[in-house]
Amino acid sequence: MALAVALVVTLITLISVGIFVAKVYWFPVDISTHGAAMDHQFLLTLIICGVIFVAAQLGLAYFVWRYRDKGDGRKATYSHGNNKLEATWTIAAAIVFIGLNFLGYNIWAKMHFTGAAPGALKIQVQAQQFAFYFRYPGPDGEFGPTHLEKVDDAIGNFFGLDRAHDQASKDDIVTATLGIPVNRPVELILRSQDVEHSFFVRELRMQQDIVPGMEIPIHFTATEEALKHNGGRYEIVCTQLCGLGHYKMRAFLQVMTEQDYEKWLQTQAAAQ
Amino acid sequence: MAEAHAPTAHAQHAPQGFIRKYIFSLDHKVIGKQYYFLALFSVFVGLLLSILMRWHLVWPDAHIPLLDKLSPVGAPGGLMTPEYYLSLMTMHGTIMIFFVLTTAPQSGFGNYFLPIQIGAEDMAFPRLNMLSFWVTLAALLTLLSSFFVSDGPPLAGWTAYPPLSAVGSVSGPGEGLGQDLWVISIALFCVGALLGALNFIATTLELRTRGMKLMRLPLTCWAWFITAIVGLLSFAVLFAAGVLLLLDRVGGTSFFVPAGLIVSDKILSNHSGGSPLLYQHLFWFFGHPEVYIAILPGMGITSHILSCFSRKPIFGYRAMTYSLMAIGFLSFTVWGHHMFVSGMSPYTAFAFSVMTMAIGVPSAIKTFNWLGTLWGGRLRLTTAMLFSIGFVSLFVSGGLSGLFLAQPPVDVNLHATYFVVGHFHLVMGVAAIFAMFGGTFYWFPKMFGRMMNETLGKIHFWLTFVGVYAIFMPMHYLGVEGNVRRYSTFIDDFMQPLLPVHKFMSIWAFIVGGAQLIFIFNLFWSMFKGEKAGINPWESTSLEWTVPSPPPHDNFAGKIPVVYHGPYEYGVPGAEKDYIMQDSPEVVAESH
Amino acid sequence: MASTVLTPPKHRAPSKSDSIGGNGHGWDGDGFGGGRGEPSPAGRPIPLHAYRMGMYMALAAILMVFAAFTSALVVRRGISNDWVPTALPGLLYLNTVILLASSATLELSRRALTAGRGEAFAQWLYATLVLGLAFIGGQLLAWRELVARGVYLSTNPSSSFFYLLTSAHGIHLLGGIGGLIYLVLRARRIVSAAKQRTIVEIAALYWHFMDGLWIYLLLLLTVRS
């Protein structure tokens, strides 16, 4: 029985780690400027946790096998513990865990403690059961005001714009796809019309809840890498339980060259 | 029989009659069993729900037999609707977390064994104890009744985030009466949990027998005690959150619902200015300590069993108690790590992240000490011991994935994916369940006077141990790939290549589900047909093993024990036997 | 370090000097030596200090409920611009005086009990009960005044919190009134048996706590950020 425990625990450990080491399953391609640092932090954590994981599991397996009761009348070692050992592993664990955390501090700070670069492309994202819509300010660079009572999904007025009266709304462009130019800082302003949603693009290494009653800004820059895969098209999924259609709530991010983007925006503007 | 009415004389008489003895009993042992069976019933309901979910996930077009009988609306012709999937998920989470993980290890085993282990005849407040069980049962029935309301059980998840959970049926099916029942059930559960917690604390502090110093308490008692304190402080906050949520739903208030919502093409003009994040803070202020409420008793039980079957004192008893306290304290400072992507201030997120890494330290200390206990031992690999070894293995696996989720920049890409599902199932779900299995095999002889079948127990262990790794380990890989949780079907191309992994997990879920029938059979068969158990079949040291199996009505038949030793005096050199009972007057020169 | 094991002489009575160690109550004690209360169903009397500990724990839980409400109020008031303070009915201040008076009468009652004046004990207890009921009645009248002004639960977040906090406090105080009624019914037995007095102490603890809680809630509702 002891041997069985030792073997099974060892096997589980090796298979679990092996699949990670062989990268059978891994993150999708990274298309953001900030993603590489995140992936690096993940890898670092994986290595540290991997070492602890293997050591602890194999230690467990070895002890179970080594110290099994063989019926030879050997008595167990009588020990209540060892204070020096306790202090050592407490301090070691504290240094490793908290140190690891501080290594990731800069990544988080860069993403959140500073705003978007001046001149970033501003786009509003509206989430609602069960779709995303995007609004570009148009040539005037200003979002027109929204009016609750004007919201009418049937005629495509998702934001509740009053184009007839509001000057700033006249050139606003509303789309169902998030088109962005490559290499240009983008700032998204996330808002929800009904319940909580979340904005998650795996390849952008970006996830943020969308909270009703709040406007949450996030910023990022897509790299050239984005153009090399999937024709620049990536899935935006909702990751916050929002009701029965949650599983099919998604939209697409389309990364384009600067010229393609301008062209695309004009086509979208013409369709308003 | 005039003297029989005198308050103290002859009061040892057990109550007569079935109702007083088994139903409205004031005996902590009966109440402990009632809690245990409530949790056992709940865990099978929860397990069934998860099997239905796994079935639907990988064969979305499958017609599940009999499901349409349970819910003609939720599963017409046996085909599950997306909203019914979410309802099953919500009910699975709620039942498992509250009525299994919070109930069995703490209220079940704790009620039965805390008084005996500290040398008391009962809990401090037996009537309160009975009340807390019946309130908990009422909470369970209230929750289950939501299966039978017209627009179905709630679907907002066990976290029930507003506005989805707060605006009523306008936001979709399941959000009508079903969600009301959910909130009421949770509020009732809180009341039961609070009454239980104060009883546990008062009992531990005030009813210890002579010689039972705090530093002689078995680690099980320490764990139940700390858990009770954590529960007392956190369930009160959940209760408050539940009241506010219910008022938003039925009282027209706006604690959590902001202005200007348009739900199902309707402008919700009766709400203004509420904050969904406020709810999340209140919920997780409870929610994270809750995780430790689920796992701390399991840690106590595992420590107890490991020491007994290693025939060796627990390694670092003091470090074990201090780390329990540290976990209990720190558990109140880490709730924000559930909210890294919630829109909370990123500065706050970083602070929470540091605290979360800090709580990993006492958890690591516990793991090291468990390994230290095995080191140099003389291991008797009974089923109880196997489940405890399994607990350590699962706790390590599930705990380490927490180090990823504790770091905001890493969490961003794993949040709301199967990585999280794998993490919490291993570390608080399955690990805690393993502690319950361990506790069941260890204490069954005491509770029922008979032994459980070891062969069946070992078959059950192996299938479950390998099975849970096969189910929950792949979830980490799926999470890294970006597989989002809480989806009823994977419609997009992105998920399709991952379906074989899901099929693998589902098949193992069926196997593990089936393996639990072995346990059930073993449990009930042994209750009636098992080999008769002696007073101390495991050669354990704590006080419950000094009394007959099962113990008499007042535990010690009027002879209150006196305690001379710590709880883990195994393998003492020179002692008469391999172990020294806590109440044995044999004197050991303390040798720490 | 090796340990030595000695087998003590049989039937040796445990004494302070052997390995039993120091026993007391609470954090470092055992269950013996204190006052004995009512017998548990299993027979052994539950020490009275267990009741006190139980009440402390109950108060801690209640305190946490109100702490949660408080943080909700502070956050809710801070984040939005729809908060319109609700002018509190003047009656609340009279109610406060009544409640404070009830604490005073309860203290007088306790003092009478300690002094062995059973009659006075019961009379002050009745007075406390009447004042408590008067407070509840006064709170209901205060609600009616708000309703007459057209201020309901859902009118404004400030009124939501007003009704929430006053009713949560009121429900808890009703529990205290239940306790007082119990004391009144048992007054004679309490006077005759000294060990029954802990019940009075525990009830008083709860009552004064509710009193203090009300003062706190009143400040919370009146102080504007």
PDB file of C-alpha atoms in Angstrom, chain B residues 259-460:
ATOM      1  CA  ALA B 259     -29.262  54.609 -11.752  1.00  0.00           C
ATOM      2  CA  GLY B 260     -29.951  54.476 -15.439  1.00  0.00           C
ATOM      3  CA  LEU B 261     -30.090  50.765 -16.063  1.00  0.00           C
ATOM      4  CA  ILE B 262     -31.927  49.444 -19.066  1.00  0.00           C
ATOM      5  CA  VAL B 263     -32.698  45.782 -18.600  1.00  0.00           C
ATOM      6  CA  SER B 264     -34.683  43.858 -21.201  1.00  0.00           C
ATOM      7  CA  ASP B 265     -35.525  47.167 -22.918  1.00  0.00           C
ATOM      8  CA  LYS B 266     -37.006  48.580 -19.709  1.00  0.00           C
ATOM      9  CA  ILE B 267     -35.585  51.634 -17.970  1.00  0.00           C
ATOM     10  CA  LEU B 268     -35.335  50.862 -14.257  1.00  0.00           C
ATOM     11  CA  SER B 269     -36.319  54.313 -13.049  1.00  0.00           C
ATOM     12  CA  ASN B 270     -36.959  53.257  -9.457  1.00  0.00           C
ATOM     13  CA  HIS B 271     -33.285  52.826  -8.642  1.00  0.00           C
ATOM     14  CA  SER B 272     -30.486  55.328  -8.305  1.00  0.00           C
ATOM     15  CA  GLY B 273     -26.923  55.613  -7.140  1.00  0.00           C
ATOM     16  CA  GLY B 274     -26.297  52.160  -5.682  1.00  0.00           C
ATOM     17  CA  SER B 275     -22.937  50.456  -5.882  1.00  0.00           C
ATOM     18  CA  PRO B 276     -22.480  46.890  -7.140  1.00  0.00           C
ATOM     19  CA  LEU B 277     -18.917  47.005  -5.824  1.00  0.00           C
ATOM     20  CA  LEU B 278     -20.216  47.672  -2.304  1.00  0.00           C
ATOM     21  CA  TYR B 279     -21.965  44.320  -2.423  1.00  0.00           C
ATOM     22  CA  GLN B 280     -18.817  42.610  -3.659  1.00  0.00           C
ATOM     23  CA  HIS B 281     -16.813  44.036  -0.781  1.00  0.00           C
ATOM     24  CA  LEU B 282     -19.374  42.927   1.788  1.00  0.00           C
ATOM     25  CA  PHE B 283     -19.748  39.537   0.145  1.00  0.00           C
ATOM     26  CA  TRP B 284     -16.057  38.781  -0.069  1.00  0.00           C
ATOM     27  CA  PHE B 285     -15.405  40.126   3.415  1.00  0.00           C
ATOM     28  CA  PHE B 286     -17.409  37.058   4.307  1.00  0.00           C
ATOM     29  CA  GLY B 287     -16.466  35.029   1.260  1.00  0.00           C
ATOM     30  CA  HIS B 288     -12.800  34.721   1.832  1.00  0.00           C
ATOM     31  CA  PRO B 289     -12.926  33.827   5.525  1.00  0.00           C
ATOM     32  CA  GLU B 290     -15.557  31.313   4.395  1.00  0.00           C
ATOM     33  CA  VAL B 291     -12.877  29.494   2.431  1.00  0.00           C
ATOM     34  CA  TYR B 292     -10.955  29.029   5.649  1.00  0.00           C
ATOM     35  CA  ILE B 293     -14.110  28.097   7.534  1.00  0.00           C
ATOM     36  CA  ALA B 294     -14.302  25.222   5.066  1.00  0.00           C
ATOM     37  CA  ILE B 295     -10.681  24.147   5.291  1.00  0.00           C
ATOM     38  CA  LEU B 296      -9.512  24.863   8.876  1.00  0.00           C
ATOM     39  CA  PRO B 297     -11.494  22.021  10.474  1.00  0.00           C
ATOM     40  CA  GLY B 298     -10.114  19.779   7.737  1.00  0.00           C
ATOM     41  CA  MET B 299      -6.599  20.840   8.709  1.00  0.00           C
ATOM     42  CA  GLY B 300      -7.361  20.012  12.322  1.00  0.00           C
ATOM     43  CA  ILE B 301      -8.797  16.602  11.494  1.00  0.00           C
ATOM     44  CA  THR B 302      -5.887  15.803   9.183  1.00  0.00           C
ATOM     45  CA  SER B 303      -3.304  16.810  11.800  1.00  0.00           C
ATOM     46  CA  HIS B 304      -5.054  14.634  14.353  1.00  0.00           C
ATOM     47  CA  ILE B 305      -5.202  11.591  12.091  1.00  0.00           C
ATOM     48  CA  LEU B 306      -1.670  11.971  10.705  1.00  0.00           C
ATOM     49  CA  SER B 307      -0.192  12.033  14.178  1.00  0.00           C
ATOM     50  CA  CYS B 308      -2.223   9.043  15.343  1.00  0.00           C
ATOM     51  CA  PHE B 309      -1.380   6.801  12.403  1.00  0.00           C
ATOM     52  CA  SER B 310       2.250   7.928  12.251  1.00  0.00           C
ATOM     53  CA  ARG B 311       2.480   6.853  15.912  1.00  0.00           C
ATOM     54  CA  LYS B 312       4.400  10.038  16.504  1.00  0.00           C
ATOM     55  CA  PRO B 313       3.657  13.410  18.125  1.00  0.00           C
ATOM     56  CA  ILE B 314       2.475  16.101  15.754  1.00  0.00           C
ATOM     57  CA  PHE B 315       5.480  18.009  14.495  1.00  0.00           C
ATOM     58  CA  GLY B 316       5.464  21.544  15.871  1.00  0.00           C
ATOM     59  CA  TYR B 317       2.243  21.606  17.903  1.00  0.00           C
ATOM     60  CA  ARG B 318       2.743  25.244  18.800  1.00  0.00           C
ATOM     61  CA  ALA B 319       3.574  26.224  15.238  1.00  0.00           C
ATOM     62  CA  MET B 320       0.386  24.437  14.192  1.00  0.00           C
ATOM     63  CA  THR B 321      -1.785  26.392  16.622  1.00  0.00           C
ATOM     64  CA  TYR B 322      -0.099  29.708  15.857  1.00  0.00           C
ATOM     65  CA  SER B 323      -0.477  29.145  12.125  1.00  0.00           C
ATOM     66  CA  LEU B 324      -4.177  28.370  12.645  1.00  0.00           C
ATOM     67  CA  MET B 325      -4.508  31.691  14.449  1.00  0.00           C
ATOM     68  CA  ALA B 326      -2.509  33.493  11.783  1.00  0.00           C
ATOM     69  CA  ILE B 327      -4.699  32.078   9.035  1.00  0.00           C
ATOM     70  CA  GLY B 328      -7.816  33.001  10.963  1.00  0.00           C
ATOM     71  CA  PHE B 329      -6.610  36.560  11.421  1.00  0.00           C
ATOM     72  CA  LEU B 330      -5.200  37.077   7.935  1.00  0.00           C
ATOM     73  CA  SER B 331      -8.322  35.622   6.327  1.00  0.00           C
ATOM     74  CA  PHE B 332     -10.021  38.940   7.086  1.00  0.00           C
ATOM     75  CA  THR B 333      -7.419  40.964   5.224  1.00  0.00           C
ATOM     76  CA  VAL B 334      -7.374  39.289   1.818  1.00  0.00           C
ATOM     77  CA  TRP B 335     -10.909  39.475   0.450  1.00  0.00           C
ATOM     78  CA  GLY B 336      -9.936  41.964  -2.246  1.00  0.00           C
ATOM     79  CA  HIS B 337      -8.022  39.311  -4.176  1.00  0.00           C
ATOM     80  CA  HIS B 338     -11.369  38.185  -5.538  1.00  0.00           C
ATOM     81  CA  MET B 339     -11.772  41.651  -6.988  1.00  0.00           C
ATOM     82  CA  PHE B 340      -8.528  42.404  -8.832  1.00  0.00           C
ATOM     83  CA  VAL B 341     -10.407  42.963 -12.092  1.00  0.00           C
ATOM     84  CA  SER B 342     -13.596  44.269 -10.501  1.00  0.00           C
ATOM     85  CA  GLY B 343     -12.929  47.962 -10.942  1.00  0.00           C
ATOM     86  CA  MET B 344     -11.625  48.337  -7.410  1.00  0.00           C
ATOM     87  CA  SER B 345      -8.706  50.756  -6.952  1.00  0.00           C
ATOM     88  CA  PRO B 346      -5.526  49.161  -8.345  1.00  0.00           C
ATOM     89  CA  TYR B 347      -3.562  50.423  -5.324  1.00  0.00           C
ATOM     90  CA  THR B 348      -5.897  48.526  -3.014  1.00  0.00           C
ATOM     91  CA  ALA B 349      -5.474  45.490  -5.232  1.00  0.00           C
ATOM     92  CA  PHE B 350      -1.758  45.513  -4.628  1.00  0.00           C
ATOM     93  CA  ALA B 351      -2.197  45.732  -0.856  1.00  0.00           C
ATOM     94  CA  PHE B 352      -4.594  42.790  -0.906  1.00  0.00           C
ATOM     95  CA  SER B 353      -2.145  40.894  -3.019  1.00  0.00           C
ATOM     96  CA  VAL B 354       0.640  41.279  -0.452  1.00  0.00           C
ATOM     97  CA  MET B 355      -1.669  40.075   2.333  1.00  0.00           C
ATOM     98  CA  THR B 356      -2.717  37.109   0.216  1.00  0.00           C
ATOM     99  CA  MET B 357       0.874  36.062  -0.304  1.00  0.00           C
ATOM    100  CA  ALA B 358       1.352  36.484   3.451  1.00  0.00           C
ATOM    101  CA  ILE B 359      -1.472  34.049   4.223  1.00  0.00           C
ATOM    102  CA  GLY B 360       0.408  31.501   2.138  1.00  0.00           C
ATOM    103  CA  VAL B 361       3.104  31.456   4.820  1.00  0.00           C
ATOM    104  CA  PRO B 362       1.081  29.865   7.658  1.00  0.00           C
ATOM    105  CA  SER B 363      -0.404  27.476   5.091  1.00  0.00           C
ATOM    106  CA  ALA B 364       3.134  26.472   4.088  1.00  0.00           C
ATOM    107  CA  ILE B 365       4.065  26.048   7.755  1.00  0.00           C
ATOM    108  CA  LYS B 366       1.207  23.610   8.166  1.00  0.00           C
ATOM    109  CA  THR B 367       2.298  21.603   5.147  1.00  0.00           C
ATOM    110  CA  PHE B 368       5.888  21.420   6.366  1.00  0.00           C
ATOM    111  CA  ASN B 369       4.690  20.257   9.762  1.00  0.00           C
ATOM    112  CA  TRP B 370       2.511  17.540   8.266  1.00  0.00           C
ATOM    113  CA  LEU B 371       5.524  16.265   6.361  1.00  0.00           C
ATOM    114  CA  GLY B 372       7.580  16.587   9.536  1.00  0.00           C
ATOM    115  CA  THR B 373       4.993  14.463  11.337  1.00  0.00           C
ATOM    116  CA  LEU B 374       5.338  11.684   8.766  1.00  0.00           C
ATOM    117  CA  TRP B 375       9.134  11.907   8.921  1.00  0.00           C
ATOM    118  CA  GLY B 376      10.504   9.174  11.153  1.00  0.00           C
ATOM    119  CA  GLY B 377       7.047   7.809  11.881  1.00  0.00           C
ATOM    120  CA  ARG B 378       5.725   4.294  11.793  1.00  0.00           C
ATOM    121  CA  LEU B 379       2.905   4.737   9.348  1.00  0.00           C
ATOM    122  CA  ARG B 380      -0.222   2.630   9.609  1.00  0.00           C
ATOM    123  CA  LEU B 381      -1.920   3.105   6.257  1.00  0.00           C
ATOM    124  CA  THR B 382      -5.537   2.768   7.263  1.00  0.00           C
ATOM    125  CA  THR B 383      -8.214   4.313   5.064  1.00  0.00           C
ATOM    126  CA  ALA B 384      -8.420   7.292   7.405  1.00  0.00           C
ATOM    127  CA  MET B 385      -4.655   7.760   7.062  1.00  0.00           C
ATOM    128  CA  LEU B 386      -4.811   7.444   3.271  1.00  0.00           C
ATOM    129  CA  PHE B 387      -7.411  10.176   3.065  1.00  0.00           C
ATOM    130  CA  SER B 388      -5.275  12.381   5.315  1.00  0.00           C
ATOM    131  CA  ILE B 389      -2.212  11.818   3.129  1.00  0.00           C
ATOM    132  CA  GLY B 390      -4.473  12.601   0.174  1.00  0.00           C
ATOM    133  CA  PHE B 391      -5.513  15.791   1.929  1.00  0.00           C
ATOM    134  CA  VAL B 392      -1.903  16.955   2.210  1.00  0.00           C
ATOM    135  CA  SER B 393      -1.240  16.173  -1.441  1.00  0.00           C
ATOM    136  CA  LEU B 394      -4.391  17.973  -2.618  1.00  0.00           C
ATOM    137  CA  PHE B 395      -3.817  20.920  -0.328  1.00  0.00           C
ATOM    138  CA  VAL B 396      -0.328  21.394  -1.734  1.00  0.00           C
ATOM    139  CA  SER B 397      -1.568  21.160  -5.330  1.00  0.00           C
ATOM    140  CA  GLY B 398      -4.509  23.474  -4.832  1.00  0.00           C
ATOM    141  CA  GLY B 399      -2.643  25.841  -2.560  1.00  0.00           C
ATOM    142  CA  LEU B 400       0.226  26.455  -4.958  1.00  0.00           C
ATOM    143  CA  SER B 401      -2.076  27.506  -7.783  1.00  0.00           C
ATOM    144  CA  GLY B 402      -3.245  30.167  -5.358  1.00  0.00           C
ATOM    145  CA  LEU B 403       0.164  31.825  -5.651  1.00  0.00           C
ATOM    146  CA  PHE B 404      -0.649  32.574  -9.289  1.00  0.00           C
ATOM    147  CA  LEU B 405      -4.073  34.022  -8.546  1.00  0.00           C
ATOM    148  CA  ALA B 406      -2.739  36.115  -5.674  1.00  0.00           C
ATOM    149  CA  GLN B 407      -0.680  38.257  -8.040  1.00  0.00           C
ATOM    150  CA  PRO B 408      -2.787  40.823  -9.896  1.00  0.00           C
ATOM    151  CA  PRO B 409      -0.716  40.840 -13.102  1.00  0.00           C
ATOM    152  CA  VAL B 410      -0.906  37.050 -13.315  1.00  0.00           C
ATOM    153  CA  ASP B 411      -4.501  36.846 -12.141  1.00  0.00           C
ATOM    154  CA  VAL B 412      -5.680  39.126 -14.958  1.00  0.00           C
ATOM    155  CA  ASN B 413      -5.186  36.328 -17.464  1.00  0.00           C
ATOM    156  CA  LEU B 414      -6.484  33.521 -15.257  1.00  0.00           C
ATOM    157  CA  HIS B 415      -9.390  35.239 -13.549  1.00  0.00           C
ATOM    158  CA  ALA B 416     -12.789  33.717 -14.390  1.00  0.00           C
ATOM    159  CA  THR B 417     -11.151  30.817 -16.201  1.00  0.00           C
ATOM    160  CA  TYR B 418     -11.079  27.130 -15.341  1.00  0.00           C
ATOM    161  CA  PHE B 419      -7.744  27.754 -13.597  1.00  0.00           C
ATOM    162  CA  VAL B 420      -9.705  29.310 -10.742  1.00  0.00           C
ATOM    163  CA  VAL B 421     -12.227  26.471 -10.781  1.00  0.00           C
ATOM    164  CA  GLY B 422      -9.399  23.931 -10.547  1.00  0.00           C
ATOM    165  CA  HIS B 423      -7.700  25.922  -7.782  1.00  0.00           C
ATOM    166  CA  PHE B 424     -10.599  26.237  -5.391  1.00  0.00           C
ATOM    167  CA  HIS B 425     -11.988  22.791  -6.008  1.00  0.00           C
ATOM    168  CA  LEU B 426      -8.674  21.186  -5.115  1.00  0.00           C
ATOM    169  CA  VAL B 427      -7.765  23.358  -2.161  1.00  0.00           C
ATOM    170  CA  MET B 428     -11.065  23.898  -0.399  1.00  0.00           C
ATOM    171  CA  GLY B 429     -13.514  21.543  -2.083  1.00  0.00           C
ATOM    172  CA  VAL B 430     -11.843  18.217  -2.542  1.00  0.00           C
ATOM    173  CA  ALA B 431      -9.238  18.671   0.201  1.00  0.00           C
ATOM    174  CA  ALA B 432     -11.961  19.447   2.729  1.00  0.00           C
ATOM    175  CA  ILE B 433     -14.007  16.488   1.473  1.00  0.00           C
ATOM    176  CA  PHE B 434     -10.947  14.276   1.949  1.00  0.00           C
ATOM    177  CA  ALA B 435     -10.719  15.495   5.536  1.00  0.00           C
ATOM    178  CA  MET B 436     -14.386  14.573   5.969  1.00  0.00           C
ATOM    179  CA  PHE B 437     -13.756  11.103   4.585  1.00  0.00           C
ATOM    180  CA  GLY B 438     -10.726  10.780   6.841  1.00  0.00           C
ATOM    181  CA  GLY B 439     -12.780  11.958   9.797  1.00  0.00           C
ATOM    182  CA  THR B 440     -15.575   9.559   8.923  1.00  0.00           C
ATOM    183  CA  PHE B 441     -13.314   6.508   8.781  1.00  0.00           C
ATOM    184  CA  TYR B 442     -11.483   7.604  11.931  1.00  0.00           C
ATOM    185  CA  TRP B 443     -14.500   8.438  14.079  1.00  0.00           C
ATOM    186  CA  PHE B 444     -17.105   6.058  12.674  1.00  0.00           C
ATOM    187  CA  PRO B 445     -16.278   3.401  15.309  1.00  0.00           C
ATOM    188  CA  LYS B 446     -16.878   5.953  18.044  1.00  0.00           C
ATOM    189  CA  MET B 447     -20.061   7.329  16.508  1.00  0.00           C
ATOM    190  CA  PHE B 448     -21.701   4.032  15.595  1.00  0.00           C
ATOM    191  CA  GLY B 449     -19.897   1.430  17.648  1.00  0.00           C
ATOM    192  CA  ARG B 450     -18.800  -0.516  14.584  1.00  0.00           C
ATOM    193  CA  MET B 451     -15.842  -0.458  12.212  1.00  0.00           C
ATOM    194  CA  MET B 452     -16.133   0.561   8.579  1.00  0.00           C
ATOM    195  CA  ASN B 453     -14.958  -1.876   5.957  1.00  0.00           C
ATOM    196  CA  GLU B 454     -11.309  -1.128   5.158  1.00  0.00           C
ATOM    197  CA  THR B 455     -11.214  -2.903   1.792  1.00  0.00           C
ATOM    198  CA  LEU B 456     -14.183  -0.985   0.448  1.00  0.00           C
ATOM    199  CA  GLY B 457     -12.689   2.115   2.013  1.00  0.00           C
ATOM    200  CA  LYS B 458      -9.419   1.681   0.146  1.00  0.00           C
ATOM    201  CA  ILE B 459     -11.104   1.026  -3.202  1.00  0.00           C
ATOM    202  CA  HIS B 460     -13.131   4.168  -2.616  1.00  0.00           C
TER     203      HIS B 460
END
